[in-house]
Amino acid sequence: MSTAPAPRHPIFARVWTQLSQRIEAEVGRFREELLAGLSGRVVEIGAGNGLNFAHYPNTVTEVIAVEPEPFLRERALEAAASAPVPVRVLDGVAEALPLQDASVDAAVCCLVLCSVADPRRAIAEIERVLVPGGVLRLLEHVRSDGGHARMQRSLDLSRIWPTLAGGCRCSRETLATVESAGFSVTQRREQIFPPRLSPINPVIIATAQRL
């Protein structure tokens, strides 16, 4: 396992904690869909303040939640205490997961690959820690097309959006990155969250399998 610098976004972490609670009525049902059917040992990349924890099915034996931002990690530890499945919260980054090779049955990325420093390296780390045939579940916003894609790209290049949104890049082609790393995408659907013209639309909910 290699090392990588941990991000620090203290202001955004506090804003996100408040905002995420307010939008949970809209987003919670998609968390259920994202995690449905998982079993065994799961790593959640960038677990944030732990809002996914309540939605894991009881077929999951352990969640290893990796979160580099100190404020969010503390909130995740609080959420883990009341989770319906065992949750272990660790300090770490997506590009250098603190796990052994082939040690988890599934990986979960929920609104996080937009903000990792090196998405290709992060996906390679996920492939490393998954068992052969293990699954990767994704709920991520991705690059759109046409004029909306140009707007997303402009926001990223200007640094306006990444600065305001904790390092988020709204024009990443995340699913293509996953497929180029050797995963097979077995399920995929697209969702638009209001407002429709938000830079973080569309959102994909997908399952990919390590070959």
GROMACS .gro file of C-alpha atoms in nm:
model
  211
    1MET     CA    1   0.000   0.000   0.000
    2SER     CA    2   0.131   0.343  -0.098
    3THR     CA    3   0.069   0.674   0.072
    4ALA     CA    4  -0.122   0.978  -0.052
    5PRO     CA    5  -0.195   1.316   0.104
    6ALA     CA    6  -0.524   1.345   0.290
    7PRO     CA    7  -0.758   1.626   0.181
    8ARG     CA    8  -0.858   1.895   0.427
    9HIS     CA    9  -1.182   2.082   0.363
   10PRO     CA   10  -1.295   2.190   0.712
   11ILE     CA   11  -1.551   2.450   0.600
   12PHE     CA   12  -1.707   2.229   0.334
   13ALA     CA   13  -1.719   1.936   0.579
   14ARG     CA   14  -1.937   2.136   0.816
   15VAL     CA   15  -2.158   2.272   0.537
   16TRP     CA   16  -2.200   1.924   0.390
   17THR     CA   17  -2.298   1.777   0.727
   18GLN     CA   18  -2.586   2.025   0.752
   19LEU     CA   19  -2.686   2.005   0.386
   20SER     CA   20  -2.676   1.626   0.362
   21GLN     CA   21  -2.919   1.591   0.651
   22ARG     CA   22  -3.164   1.825   0.478
   23ILE     CA   23  -3.159   1.638   0.147
   24GLU     CA   24  -3.173   1.291   0.299
   25ALA     CA   25  -3.547   1.261   0.234
   26GLU     CA   26  -3.464   1.280  -0.137
   27VAL     CA   27  -3.137   1.087  -0.139
   28GLY     CA   28  -3.209   0.816   0.122
   29ARG     CA   29  -3.409   0.596  -0.114
   30PHE     CA   30  -3.116   0.591  -0.356
   31ARG     CA   31  -2.885   0.481  -0.076
   32GLU     CA   32  -3.119   0.185  -0.023
   33GLU     CA   33  -3.095   0.098  -0.391
   34LEU     CA   34  -2.717   0.140  -0.392
   35LEU     CA   35  -2.661  -0.102  -0.103
   36ALA     CA   36  -2.938  -0.357  -0.161
   37GLY     CA   37  -2.819  -0.717  -0.182
   38LEU     CA   38  -2.466  -0.659  -0.054
   39SER     CA   39  -2.316  -0.927   0.170
   40GLY     CA   40  -1.995  -1.014   0.348
   41ARG     CA   41  -1.721  -0.761   0.416
   42VAL     CA   42  -1.761  -0.419   0.251
   43VAL     CA   43  -1.531  -0.118   0.219
   44GLU     CA   44  -1.696   0.221   0.181
   45ILE     CA   45  -1.470   0.478   0.020
   46GLY     CA   46  -1.505   0.833   0.152
   47ALA     CA   47  -1.784   0.750   0.394
   48GLY     CA   48  -1.830   1.115   0.489
   49ASN     CA   49  -2.060   1.162   0.787
   50GLY     CA   50  -2.187   0.805   0.768
   51LEU     CA   51  -2.532   0.852   0.616
   52ASN     CA   52  -2.505   0.522   0.429
   53PHE     CA   53  -2.456   0.319   0.745
   54ALA     CA   54  -2.826   0.296   0.835
   55HIS     CA   55  -2.906   0.148   0.493
   56TYR     CA   56  -2.674  -0.155   0.489
   57PRO     CA   57  -2.861  -0.488   0.480
   58ASN     CA   58  -2.805  -0.739   0.761
   59THR     CA   59  -2.629  -0.972   0.516
   60VAL     CA   60  -2.324  -0.745   0.548
   61THR     CA   61  -2.091  -0.879   0.818
   62GLU     CA   62  -1.868  -0.571   0.844
   63VAL     CA   63  -1.833  -0.227   0.687
   64ILE     CA   64  -1.484  -0.074   0.679
   65ALA     CA   65  -1.554   0.296   0.632
   66VAL     CA   66  -1.257   0.499   0.507
   67GLU     CA   67  -1.276   0.877   0.552
   68PRO     CA   68  -0.983   1.122   0.540
   69GLU     CA   69  -1.154   1.443   0.657
   70PRO     CA   70  -1.130   1.468   1.038
   71PHE     CA   71  -1.461   1.645   1.103
   72LEU     CA   72  -1.656   1.406   0.879
   73ARG     CA   73  -1.475   1.106   1.028
   74GLU     CA   74  -1.591   1.207   1.375
   75ARG     CA   75  -1.950   1.227   1.250
   76ALA     CA   76  -1.908   0.884   1.088
   77LEU     CA   77  -1.792   0.739   1.419
   78GLU     CA   78  -2.109   0.875   1.581
   79ALA     CA   79  -2.325   0.722   1.305
   80ALA     CA   80  -2.143   0.388   1.335
   81ALA     CA   81  -2.253   0.353   1.697
   82SER     CA   82  -2.617   0.311   1.593
   83ALA     CA   83  -2.568   0.129   1.261
   84PRO     CA   84  -2.756  -0.201   1.209
   85VAL     CA   85  -2.433  -0.376   1.102
   86PRO     CA   86  -2.078  -0.361   1.244
   87VAL     CA   87  -1.895  -0.054   1.113
   88ARG     CA   88  -1.525   0.021   1.159
   89VAL     CA   89  -1.424   0.378   1.069
   90LEU     CA   90  -1.065   0.432   0.952
   91ASP     CA   91  -0.854   0.729   0.852
   92GLY     CA   92  -0.738   0.689   0.494
   93VAL     CA   93  -0.765   0.804   0.134
   94ALA     CA   94  -0.907   0.633  -0.172
   95GLU     CA   95  -0.568   0.623  -0.344
   96ALA     CA   96  -0.407   0.428  -0.057
   97LEU     CA   97  -0.668   0.214   0.116
   98PRO     CA   98  -0.557   0.075   0.455
   99LEU     CA   99  -0.659  -0.281   0.360
  100GLN     CA  100  -0.489  -0.600   0.246
  101ASP     CA  101  -0.512  -0.735  -0.107
  102ALA     CA  102  -0.834  -0.926  -0.190
  103SER     CA  103  -0.973  -0.867   0.159
  104VAL     CA  104  -1.328  -0.739   0.092
  105ASP     CA  105  -1.627  -0.876  -0.097
  106ALA     CA  106  -1.764  -0.542  -0.212
  107ALA     CA  107  -1.675  -0.174  -0.236
  108VAL     CA  108  -1.908   0.126  -0.221
  109CYS     CA  109  -1.845   0.471  -0.368
  110CYS     CA  110  -2.119   0.723  -0.294
  111LEU     CA  111  -2.068   1.081  -0.416
  112VAL     CA  112  -1.693   1.058  -0.363
  113LEU     CA  113  -1.508   0.980  -0.687
  114CYS     CA  114  -1.577   1.334  -0.805
  115SER     CA  115  -1.345   1.467  -0.536
  116VAL     CA  116  -1.059   1.218  -0.506
  117ALA     CA  117  -0.723   1.353  -0.620
  118ASP     CA  118  -0.653   1.067  -0.863
  119PRO     CA  119  -0.960   0.868  -0.973
  120ARG     CA  120  -0.761   0.611  -1.173
  121ARG     CA  121  -0.540   0.536  -0.877
  122ALA     CA  122  -0.845   0.516  -0.652
  123ILE     CA  123  -1.015   0.262  -0.879
  124ALA     CA  124  -0.692   0.062  -0.899
  125GLU     CA  125  -0.686   0.049  -0.517
  126ILE     CA  126  -1.046  -0.071  -0.510
  127GLU     CA  127  -0.957  -0.345  -0.757
  128ARG     CA  128  -0.662  -0.441  -0.536
  129VAL     CA  129  -0.864  -0.488  -0.218
  130LEU     CA  130  -1.160  -0.665  -0.379
  131VAL     CA  131  -1.172  -1.042  -0.403
  132PRO     CA  132  -1.185  -1.178  -0.761
  133GLY     CA  133  -1.545  -1.139  -0.876
  134GLY     CA  134  -1.613  -0.879  -0.604
  135VAL     CA  135  -1.853  -0.596  -0.679
  136LEU     CA  136  -1.822  -0.220  -0.685
  137ARG     CA  137  -2.140  -0.020  -0.620
  138LEU     CA  138  -2.150   0.340  -0.743
  139LEU     CA  139  -2.376   0.636  -0.677
  140GLU     CA  140  -2.186   0.916  -0.847
  141HIS     CA  141  -2.256   1.227  -1.049
  142VAL     CA  142  -2.087   1.226  -1.390
  143ARG     CA  143  -2.022   1.438  -1.694
  144SER     CA  144  -2.331   1.525  -1.896
  145ASP     CA  145  -2.334   1.606  -2.267
  146GLY     CA  146  -2.392   1.907  -2.492
  147GLY     CA  147  -2.409   2.251  -2.336
  148HIS     CA  148  -2.442   2.111  -1.985
  149ALA     CA  149  -2.107   1.932  -2.023
  150ARG     CA  150  -1.944   2.256  -2.139
  151MET     CA  151  -2.076   2.433  -1.831
  152GLN     CA  152  -1.944   2.154  -1.607
  153ARG     CA  153  -1.603   2.169  -1.773
  154SER     CA  154  -1.586   2.547  -1.741
  155LEU     CA  155  -1.664   2.533  -1.370
  156ASP     CA  156  -1.391   2.274  -1.316
  157LEU     CA  157  -1.129   2.461  -1.519
  158SER     CA  158  -1.205   2.791  -1.347
  159ARG     CA  159  -1.164   2.621  -1.009
  160ILE     CA  160  -1.491   2.783  -0.895
  161TRP     CA  161  -1.680   2.461  -0.832
  162PRO     CA  162  -1.391   2.259  -0.680
  163THR     CA  163  -1.315   2.546  -0.440
  164LEU     CA  164  -1.675   2.578  -0.323
  165ALA     CA  165  -1.752   2.206  -0.317
  166GLY     CA  166  -1.463   2.049  -0.130
  167GLY     CA  167  -1.253   1.951  -0.431
  168CYS     CA  168  -1.544   1.815  -0.637
  169ARG     CA  169  -1.503   1.802  -1.017
  170CYS     CA  170  -1.838   1.794  -1.191
  171SER     CA  171  -1.715   1.689  -1.536
  172ARG     CA  172  -1.549   1.355  -1.460
  173GLU     CA  173  -1.636   1.053  -1.676
  174THR     CA  174  -1.633   0.816  -1.381
  175LEU     CA  175  -1.794   0.513  -1.541
  176ALA     CA  176  -1.540   0.516  -1.825
  177THR     CA  177  -1.260   0.527  -1.567
  178VAL     CA  178  -1.408   0.224  -1.390
  179GLU     CA  179  -1.439   0.028  -1.713
  180SER     CA  180  -1.086   0.116  -1.826
  181ALA     CA  181  -0.954  -0.028  -1.498
  182GLY     CA  182  -1.086  -0.371  -1.590
  183PHE     CA  183  -1.427  -0.374  -1.426
  184SER     CA  184  -1.735  -0.500  -1.606
  185VAL     CA  185  -2.039  -0.277  -1.558
  186THR     CA  186  -2.334  -0.511  -1.510
  187GLN     CA  187  -2.606  -0.262  -1.412
  188ARG     CA  188  -2.645   0.109  -1.468
  189ARG     CA  189  -2.920   0.367  -1.455
  190GLU     CA  190  -2.928   0.745  -1.464
  191GLN     CA  191  -3.107   0.978  -1.226
  192ILE     CA  192  -3.160   1.353  -1.235
  193PHE     CA  193  -3.172   1.530  -0.899
  194PRO     CA  194  -3.344   1.867  -0.873
  195PRO     CA  195  -3.261   2.125  -0.984
  196ARG     CA  196  -3.217   1.975  -1.330
  197LEU     CA  197  -2.951   2.226  -1.436
  198SER     CA  198  -2.731   2.158  -1.134
  199PRO     CA  199  -2.363   2.099  -1.222
  200ILE     CA  200  -2.386   1.763  -1.044
  201ASN     CA  201  -2.635   1.609  -1.285
  202PRO     CA  202  -2.672   1.342  -1.409
  203VAL     CA  203  -2.620   1.091  -1.129
  204ILE     CA  204  -2.556   0.723  -1.205
  205ILE     CA  205  -2.640   0.425  -0.987
  206ALA     CA  206  -2.433   0.132  -1.109
  207THR     CA  207  -2.282  -0.206  -1.027
  208ALA     CA  208  -1.946  -0.316  -1.166
  209GLN     CA  209  -1.769  -0.647  -1.113
  210ARG     CA  210  -1.399  -0.709  -1.074
  211LEU     CA  211  -1.290  -0.954  -1.343
   0.00000   0.00000   0.00000
